[in-house]
Coordinates of C-alpha atoms and ligand atoms in Angstrom, one line a residue:
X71 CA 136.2 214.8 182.4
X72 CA 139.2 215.9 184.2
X73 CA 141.9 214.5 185.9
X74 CA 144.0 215.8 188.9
X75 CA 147.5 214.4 188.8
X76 CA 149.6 215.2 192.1
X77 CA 152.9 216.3 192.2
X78 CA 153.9 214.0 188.6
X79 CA 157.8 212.7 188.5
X80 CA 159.4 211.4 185.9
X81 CA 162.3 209.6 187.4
X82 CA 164.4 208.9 184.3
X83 CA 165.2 211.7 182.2
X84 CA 167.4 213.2 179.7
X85 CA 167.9 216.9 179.5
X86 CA 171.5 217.1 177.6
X87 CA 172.7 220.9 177.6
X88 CA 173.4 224.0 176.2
X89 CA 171.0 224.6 173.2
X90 CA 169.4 221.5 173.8
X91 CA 168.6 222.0 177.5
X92 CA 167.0 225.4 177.1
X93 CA 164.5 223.8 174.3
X94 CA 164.1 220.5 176.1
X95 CA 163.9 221.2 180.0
X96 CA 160.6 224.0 180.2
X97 CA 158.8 221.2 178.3
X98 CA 159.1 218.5 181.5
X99 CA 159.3 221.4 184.3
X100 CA 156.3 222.7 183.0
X101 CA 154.0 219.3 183.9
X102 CA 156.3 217.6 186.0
X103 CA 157.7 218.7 189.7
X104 CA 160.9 216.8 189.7
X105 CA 162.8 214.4 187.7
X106 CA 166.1 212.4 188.0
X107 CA 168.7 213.6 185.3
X108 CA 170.7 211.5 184.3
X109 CA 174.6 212.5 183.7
X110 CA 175.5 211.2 180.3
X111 CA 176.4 214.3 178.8
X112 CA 180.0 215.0 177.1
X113 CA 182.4 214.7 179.4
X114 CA 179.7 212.6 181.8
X115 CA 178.9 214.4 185.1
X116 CA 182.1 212.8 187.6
X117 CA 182.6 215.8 189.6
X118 CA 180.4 217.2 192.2
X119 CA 181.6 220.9 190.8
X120 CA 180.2 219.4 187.5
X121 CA 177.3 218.1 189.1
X122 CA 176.5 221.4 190.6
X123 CA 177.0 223.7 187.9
X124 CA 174.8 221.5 185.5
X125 CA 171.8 221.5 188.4
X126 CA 172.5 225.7 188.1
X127 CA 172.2 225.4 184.3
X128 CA 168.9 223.0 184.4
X129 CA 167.4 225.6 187.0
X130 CA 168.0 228.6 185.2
X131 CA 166.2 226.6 182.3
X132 CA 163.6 226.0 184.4
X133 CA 162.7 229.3 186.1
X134 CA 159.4 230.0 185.4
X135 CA 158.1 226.3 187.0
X136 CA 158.3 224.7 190.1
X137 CA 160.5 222.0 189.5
X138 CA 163.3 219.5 191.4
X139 CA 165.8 218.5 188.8
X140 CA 167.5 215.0 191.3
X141 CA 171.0 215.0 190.0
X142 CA 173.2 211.7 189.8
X143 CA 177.0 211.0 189.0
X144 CA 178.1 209.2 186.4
X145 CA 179.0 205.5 188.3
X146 CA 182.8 205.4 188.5
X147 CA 184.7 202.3 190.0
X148 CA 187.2 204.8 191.5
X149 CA 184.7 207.0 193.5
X150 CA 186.0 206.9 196.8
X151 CA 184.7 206.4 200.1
X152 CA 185.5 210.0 201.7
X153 CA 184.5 211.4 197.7
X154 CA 180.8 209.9 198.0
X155 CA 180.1 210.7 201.9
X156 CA 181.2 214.7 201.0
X157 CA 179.1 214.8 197.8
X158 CA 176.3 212.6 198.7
X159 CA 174.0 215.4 200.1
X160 CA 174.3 216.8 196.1
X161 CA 173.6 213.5 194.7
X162 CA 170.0 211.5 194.5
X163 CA 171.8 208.8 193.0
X164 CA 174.6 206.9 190.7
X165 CA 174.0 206.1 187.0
X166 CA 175.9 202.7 186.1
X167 CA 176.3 202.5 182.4
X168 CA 178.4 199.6 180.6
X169 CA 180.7 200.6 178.6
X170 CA 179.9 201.9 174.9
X171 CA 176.5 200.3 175.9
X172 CA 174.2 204.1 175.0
X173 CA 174.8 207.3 173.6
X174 CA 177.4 208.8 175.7
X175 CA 178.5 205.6 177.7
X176 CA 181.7 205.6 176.6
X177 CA 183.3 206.1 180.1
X178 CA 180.8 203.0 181.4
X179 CA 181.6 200.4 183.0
X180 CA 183.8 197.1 181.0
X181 CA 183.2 194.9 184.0
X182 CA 180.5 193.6 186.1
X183 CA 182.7 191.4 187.9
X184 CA 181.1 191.9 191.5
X185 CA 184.7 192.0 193.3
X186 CA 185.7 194.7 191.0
X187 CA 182.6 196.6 192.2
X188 CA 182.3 195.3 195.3
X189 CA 183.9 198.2 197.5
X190 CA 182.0 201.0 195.5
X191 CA 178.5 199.1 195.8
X192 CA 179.3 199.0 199.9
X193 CA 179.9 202.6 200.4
X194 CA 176.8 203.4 198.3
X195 CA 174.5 200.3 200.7
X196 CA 176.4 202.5 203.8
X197 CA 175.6 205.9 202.8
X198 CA 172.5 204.8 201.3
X199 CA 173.0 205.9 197.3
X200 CA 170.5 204.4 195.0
X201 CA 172.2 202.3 192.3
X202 CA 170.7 203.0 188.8
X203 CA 171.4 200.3 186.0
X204 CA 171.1 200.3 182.1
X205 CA 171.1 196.7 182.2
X206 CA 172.2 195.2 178.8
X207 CA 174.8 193.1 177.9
X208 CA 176.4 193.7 174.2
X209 CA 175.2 190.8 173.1
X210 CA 172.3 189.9 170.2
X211 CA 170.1 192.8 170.2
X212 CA 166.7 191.4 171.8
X213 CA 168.1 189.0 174.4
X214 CA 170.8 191.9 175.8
X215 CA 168.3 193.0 178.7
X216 CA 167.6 189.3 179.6
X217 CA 171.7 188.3 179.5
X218 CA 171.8 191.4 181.9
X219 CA 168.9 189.3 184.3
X220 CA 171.8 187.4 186.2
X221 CA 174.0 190.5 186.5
X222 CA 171.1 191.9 188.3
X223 CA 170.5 189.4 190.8
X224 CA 173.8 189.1 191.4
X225 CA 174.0 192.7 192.2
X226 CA 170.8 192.4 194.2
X227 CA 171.8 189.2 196.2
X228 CA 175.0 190.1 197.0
X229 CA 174.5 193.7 198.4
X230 CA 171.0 193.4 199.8
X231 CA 171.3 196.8 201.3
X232 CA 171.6 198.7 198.2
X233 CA 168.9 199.7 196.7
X234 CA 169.1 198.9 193.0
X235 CA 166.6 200.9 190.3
X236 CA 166.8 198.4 186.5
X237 CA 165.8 201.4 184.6
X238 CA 163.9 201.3 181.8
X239 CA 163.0 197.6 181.4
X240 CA 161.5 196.3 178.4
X241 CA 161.1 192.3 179.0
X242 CA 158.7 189.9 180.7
X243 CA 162.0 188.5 182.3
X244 CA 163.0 191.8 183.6
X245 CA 159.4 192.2 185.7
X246 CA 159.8 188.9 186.8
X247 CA 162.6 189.7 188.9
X248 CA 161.0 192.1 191.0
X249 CA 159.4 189.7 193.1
X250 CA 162.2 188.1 193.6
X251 CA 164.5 190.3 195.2
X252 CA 163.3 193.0 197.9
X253 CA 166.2 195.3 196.8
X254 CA 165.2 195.8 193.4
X255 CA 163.0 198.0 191.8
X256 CA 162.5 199.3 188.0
X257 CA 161.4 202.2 185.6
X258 CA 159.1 202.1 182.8
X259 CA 159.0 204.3 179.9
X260 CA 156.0 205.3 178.1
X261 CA 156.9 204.3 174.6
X262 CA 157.7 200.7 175.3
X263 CA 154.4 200.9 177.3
X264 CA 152.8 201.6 173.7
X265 CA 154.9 200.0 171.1
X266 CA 157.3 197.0 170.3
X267 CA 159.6 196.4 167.7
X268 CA 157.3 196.4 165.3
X269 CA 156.4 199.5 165.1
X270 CA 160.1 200.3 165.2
X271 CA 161.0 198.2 162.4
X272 CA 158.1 196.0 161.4
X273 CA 157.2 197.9 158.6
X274 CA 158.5 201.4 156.8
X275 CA 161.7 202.1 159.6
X276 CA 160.7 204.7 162.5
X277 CA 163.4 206.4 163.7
X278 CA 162.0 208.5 166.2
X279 CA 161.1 205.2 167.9
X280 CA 164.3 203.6 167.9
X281 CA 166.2 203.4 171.2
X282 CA 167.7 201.5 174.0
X283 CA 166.7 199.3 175.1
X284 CA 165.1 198.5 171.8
X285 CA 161.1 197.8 172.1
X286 CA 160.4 193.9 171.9
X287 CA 157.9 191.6 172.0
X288 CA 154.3 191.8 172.5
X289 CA 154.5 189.4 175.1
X290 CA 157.3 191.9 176.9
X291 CA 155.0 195.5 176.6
X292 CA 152.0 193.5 178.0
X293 CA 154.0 192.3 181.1
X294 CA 154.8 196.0 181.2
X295 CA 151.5 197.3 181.2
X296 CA 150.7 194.4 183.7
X297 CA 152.9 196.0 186.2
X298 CA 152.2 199.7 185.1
X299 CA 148.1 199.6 185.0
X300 CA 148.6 197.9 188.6
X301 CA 151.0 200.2 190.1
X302 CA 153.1 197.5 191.3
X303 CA 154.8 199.3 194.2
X304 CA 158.2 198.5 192.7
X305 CA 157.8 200.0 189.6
X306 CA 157.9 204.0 188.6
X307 CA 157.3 205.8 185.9
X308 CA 160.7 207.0 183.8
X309 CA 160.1 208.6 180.5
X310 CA 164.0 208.2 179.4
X311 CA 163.4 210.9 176.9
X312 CA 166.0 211.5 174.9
X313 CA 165.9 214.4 172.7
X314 CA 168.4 214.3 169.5
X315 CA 168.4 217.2 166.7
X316 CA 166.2 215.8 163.5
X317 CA 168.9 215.2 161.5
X318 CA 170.9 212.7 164.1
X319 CA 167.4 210.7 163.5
X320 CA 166.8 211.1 160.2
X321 CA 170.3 210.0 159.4
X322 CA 171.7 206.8 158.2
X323 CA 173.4 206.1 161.7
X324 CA 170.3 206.9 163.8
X325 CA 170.6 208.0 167.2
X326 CA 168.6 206.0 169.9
X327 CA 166.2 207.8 171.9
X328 CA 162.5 208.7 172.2
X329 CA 162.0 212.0 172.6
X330 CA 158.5 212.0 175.0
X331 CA 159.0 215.0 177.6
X332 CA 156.0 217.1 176.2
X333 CA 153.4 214.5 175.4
X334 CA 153.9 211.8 178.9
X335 CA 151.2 213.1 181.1
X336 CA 148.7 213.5 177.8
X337 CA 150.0 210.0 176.5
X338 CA 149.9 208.1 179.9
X339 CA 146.2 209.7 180.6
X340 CA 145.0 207.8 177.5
X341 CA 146.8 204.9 178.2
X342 CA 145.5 204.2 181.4
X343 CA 142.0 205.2 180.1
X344 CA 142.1 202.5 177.4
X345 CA 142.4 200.2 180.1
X346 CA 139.9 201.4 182.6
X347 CA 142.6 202.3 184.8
X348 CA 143.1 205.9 185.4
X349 CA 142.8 205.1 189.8
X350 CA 146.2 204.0 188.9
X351 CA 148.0 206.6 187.6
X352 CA 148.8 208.5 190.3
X353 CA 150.9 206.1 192.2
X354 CA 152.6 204.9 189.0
X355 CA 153.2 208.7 188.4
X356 CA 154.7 209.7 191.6
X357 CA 153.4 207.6 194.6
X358 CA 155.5 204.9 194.2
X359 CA 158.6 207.0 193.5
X360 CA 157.7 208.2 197.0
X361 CA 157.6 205.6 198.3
X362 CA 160.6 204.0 196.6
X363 CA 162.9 206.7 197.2
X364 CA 161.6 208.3 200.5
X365 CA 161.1 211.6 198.3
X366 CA 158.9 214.3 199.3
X367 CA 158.3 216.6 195.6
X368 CA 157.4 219.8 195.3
X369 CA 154.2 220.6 195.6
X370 CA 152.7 221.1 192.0
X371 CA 148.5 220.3 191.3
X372 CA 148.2 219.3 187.2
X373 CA 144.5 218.6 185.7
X374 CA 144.4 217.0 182.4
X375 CA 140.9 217.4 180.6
X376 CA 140.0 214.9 177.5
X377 CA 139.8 217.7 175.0
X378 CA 142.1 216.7 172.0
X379 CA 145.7 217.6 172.2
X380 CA 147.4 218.5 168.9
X381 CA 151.3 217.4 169.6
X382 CA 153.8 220.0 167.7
X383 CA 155.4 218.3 164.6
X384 CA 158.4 219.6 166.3
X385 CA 159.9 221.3 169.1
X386 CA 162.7 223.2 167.9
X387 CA 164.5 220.4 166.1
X388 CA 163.8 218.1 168.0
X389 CA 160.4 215.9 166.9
X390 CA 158.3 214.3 169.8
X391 CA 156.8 210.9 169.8
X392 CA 153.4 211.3 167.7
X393 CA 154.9 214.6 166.3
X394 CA 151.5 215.8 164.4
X395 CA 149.0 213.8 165.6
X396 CA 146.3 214.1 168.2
X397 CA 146.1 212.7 171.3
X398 CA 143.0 212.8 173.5
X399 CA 143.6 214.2 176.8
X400 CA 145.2 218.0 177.4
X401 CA 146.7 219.6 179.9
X402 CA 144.7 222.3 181.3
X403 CA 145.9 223.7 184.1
X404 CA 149.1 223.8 186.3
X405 CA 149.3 225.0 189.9
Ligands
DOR788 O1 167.6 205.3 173.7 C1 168.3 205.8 174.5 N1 168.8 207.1 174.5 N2 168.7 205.0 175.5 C2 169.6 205.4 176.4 O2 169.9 204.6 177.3 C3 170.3 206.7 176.3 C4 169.4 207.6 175.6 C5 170.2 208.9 175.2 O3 170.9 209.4 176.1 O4 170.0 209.3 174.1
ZN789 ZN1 168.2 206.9 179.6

């Protein structure tokens, strides 16, 4: 059996630099036509020139494939007006991190006092800039996503023109709120599609599953799978892989991320299979981001075939989710 995925987007993604970015970025230009990369690299991506000369350095990664890297700024409270209009042709979106919240998120945000934002969340609803969120709160580890719940709707009520992306969601609450409020909209990873925190920490500790927002409940990944095997129109796929060396995981002090570039379209393929619903895919795999974002990809045909898939223990140094083992569907051809 095959199956003829259209134009696929991951619209969370982490590509990092130098070294990294060379190892990481062929293995999602390869199967995917565009992603949104997000800017939390050392010093974060503030400047357009910064901006710019990072999209240059993800291209030239990149060459051989057709491939849209969508850039976005790290969210600053001091962006100003005349700064965003000038750079917003550059700029798919902003990246709001709080502060010390994620790797790299050290130049985040300490407040989410709407009046402190309020000017900077106007210009973006004027000139139409997507707000991205990594909602959590640095509060007890498995309720921070749902303490970030009324920061959202705050957002979301109060600027009903901007168009505001939870990324990465991992709670029942989390897809609750999309119904709610026209102006939101979320991203779902693969892995907390698959696991929860038990198969982070439920038995011997997995490392290369730990990240953030940490996997919870079962209760949690089915309400994501709920949305994700519909295709609710709201939701998108968003790997957030996050690629760290081996021994930054294998380390007493593990660094979060999953690192599932390589082994999304093979991993999603099964999913959806396992629940009878491969139809759905496609929208959840670029339709809806489409849609979402009013983004026309590149143009870029992938069949998957179900003949077995052996996943590299390792790419480089950097080891994939189900590093070794096999996974059912392949990818067979890219056009
Ligand atoms: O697990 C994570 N890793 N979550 C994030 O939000 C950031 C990411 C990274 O950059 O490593
Ligand atoms: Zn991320």
């Amino acid at each position: 059996m095959q199956i003829k995925l259209s134009s696929p987007l991951d619209m969370h993604l982490h590509l990092r630099d130098a070294d990294m970015l060379k190892t990481v970025a062929p293995l999602s230009s390869y199967g995917f036509a565009g992603a949104i990369i997000m800017p939390n690299l050392v010093p974060p991506v503030t400047t357009t020139e910064a901006l710019l000369a990072y999209k240059d350095r993800i291209l030239s990664s990149t060459c051989r494939d057709k491939f849209e890297p969508l850039m976005t700024l790290f969210f600053k409270n001091d962006y100003s007006y005349e700064f965003l209009k000038k750079a917003k042709k550059h700029i798919f979106a902003l990246k709001l991190y709080p502060s010390g919240i994620t790797t790299n998120s050290d130049g985040g945000v300490s407040s989410m006092d709407i009046d402190l934002l309020r000017d900077t969340f106007e210009t973006m609803s004027e000139l139409n800039i997507p707000l991205l969120v990594h909602g959590e709160t640095n509060g007890f580890v498995m309720d921070r996503e749902m303490e970030f719940g009324s920061v959202y709707e705050q957002f979301a009520s109060n600027f009903p023109n901007l168009k505001i992306v939870m990324e990465h969601i991992t709670t029942a609450h989390s897809a609750s709120l999309l119904d709610k409020y026209e102006n939101l909209y979320a991203t779902i990873t693969l892995h907390h599609l698959l696991i929860t925190l038990d198969d982070v920490a439920g038995g011997m500790l997995s490392p290369h599953l730990f990240c953030k927002p940490i996997a919870k409940r079962p209760e949690d990944r089915d309400a994501l799978l709920k949305l994700a095997l519909s295709a609710h129109p709201k939701v998108m796929f968003g790997s957030d892989s996050a690629p760290h060396p081996v021994d930054k995981k294998e380390s007493c002090g593990c660094a979060a991320g999953v690192f599932t570039a390589p082994i999304a379209l093979q991993a999603l393929a099964m999913l959806f299979e396992k629940h009878k619903s491969l139809d759905k895919l496609q929208a959840f795999i670029s339709d809806n981001a489409r849609k979402i974002y009013g983004y026309k990809p590149i143009e870029k045909e992938v069949i998957l075939e179900n003949i077995p898939f052996t996943v590299p223990k390792s790419y480089k140094d950097v080891v994939p989710m189900f590093s070794a083992e096999k996974l059912p569907w392949s990818i067979k051809s890219v056009l």
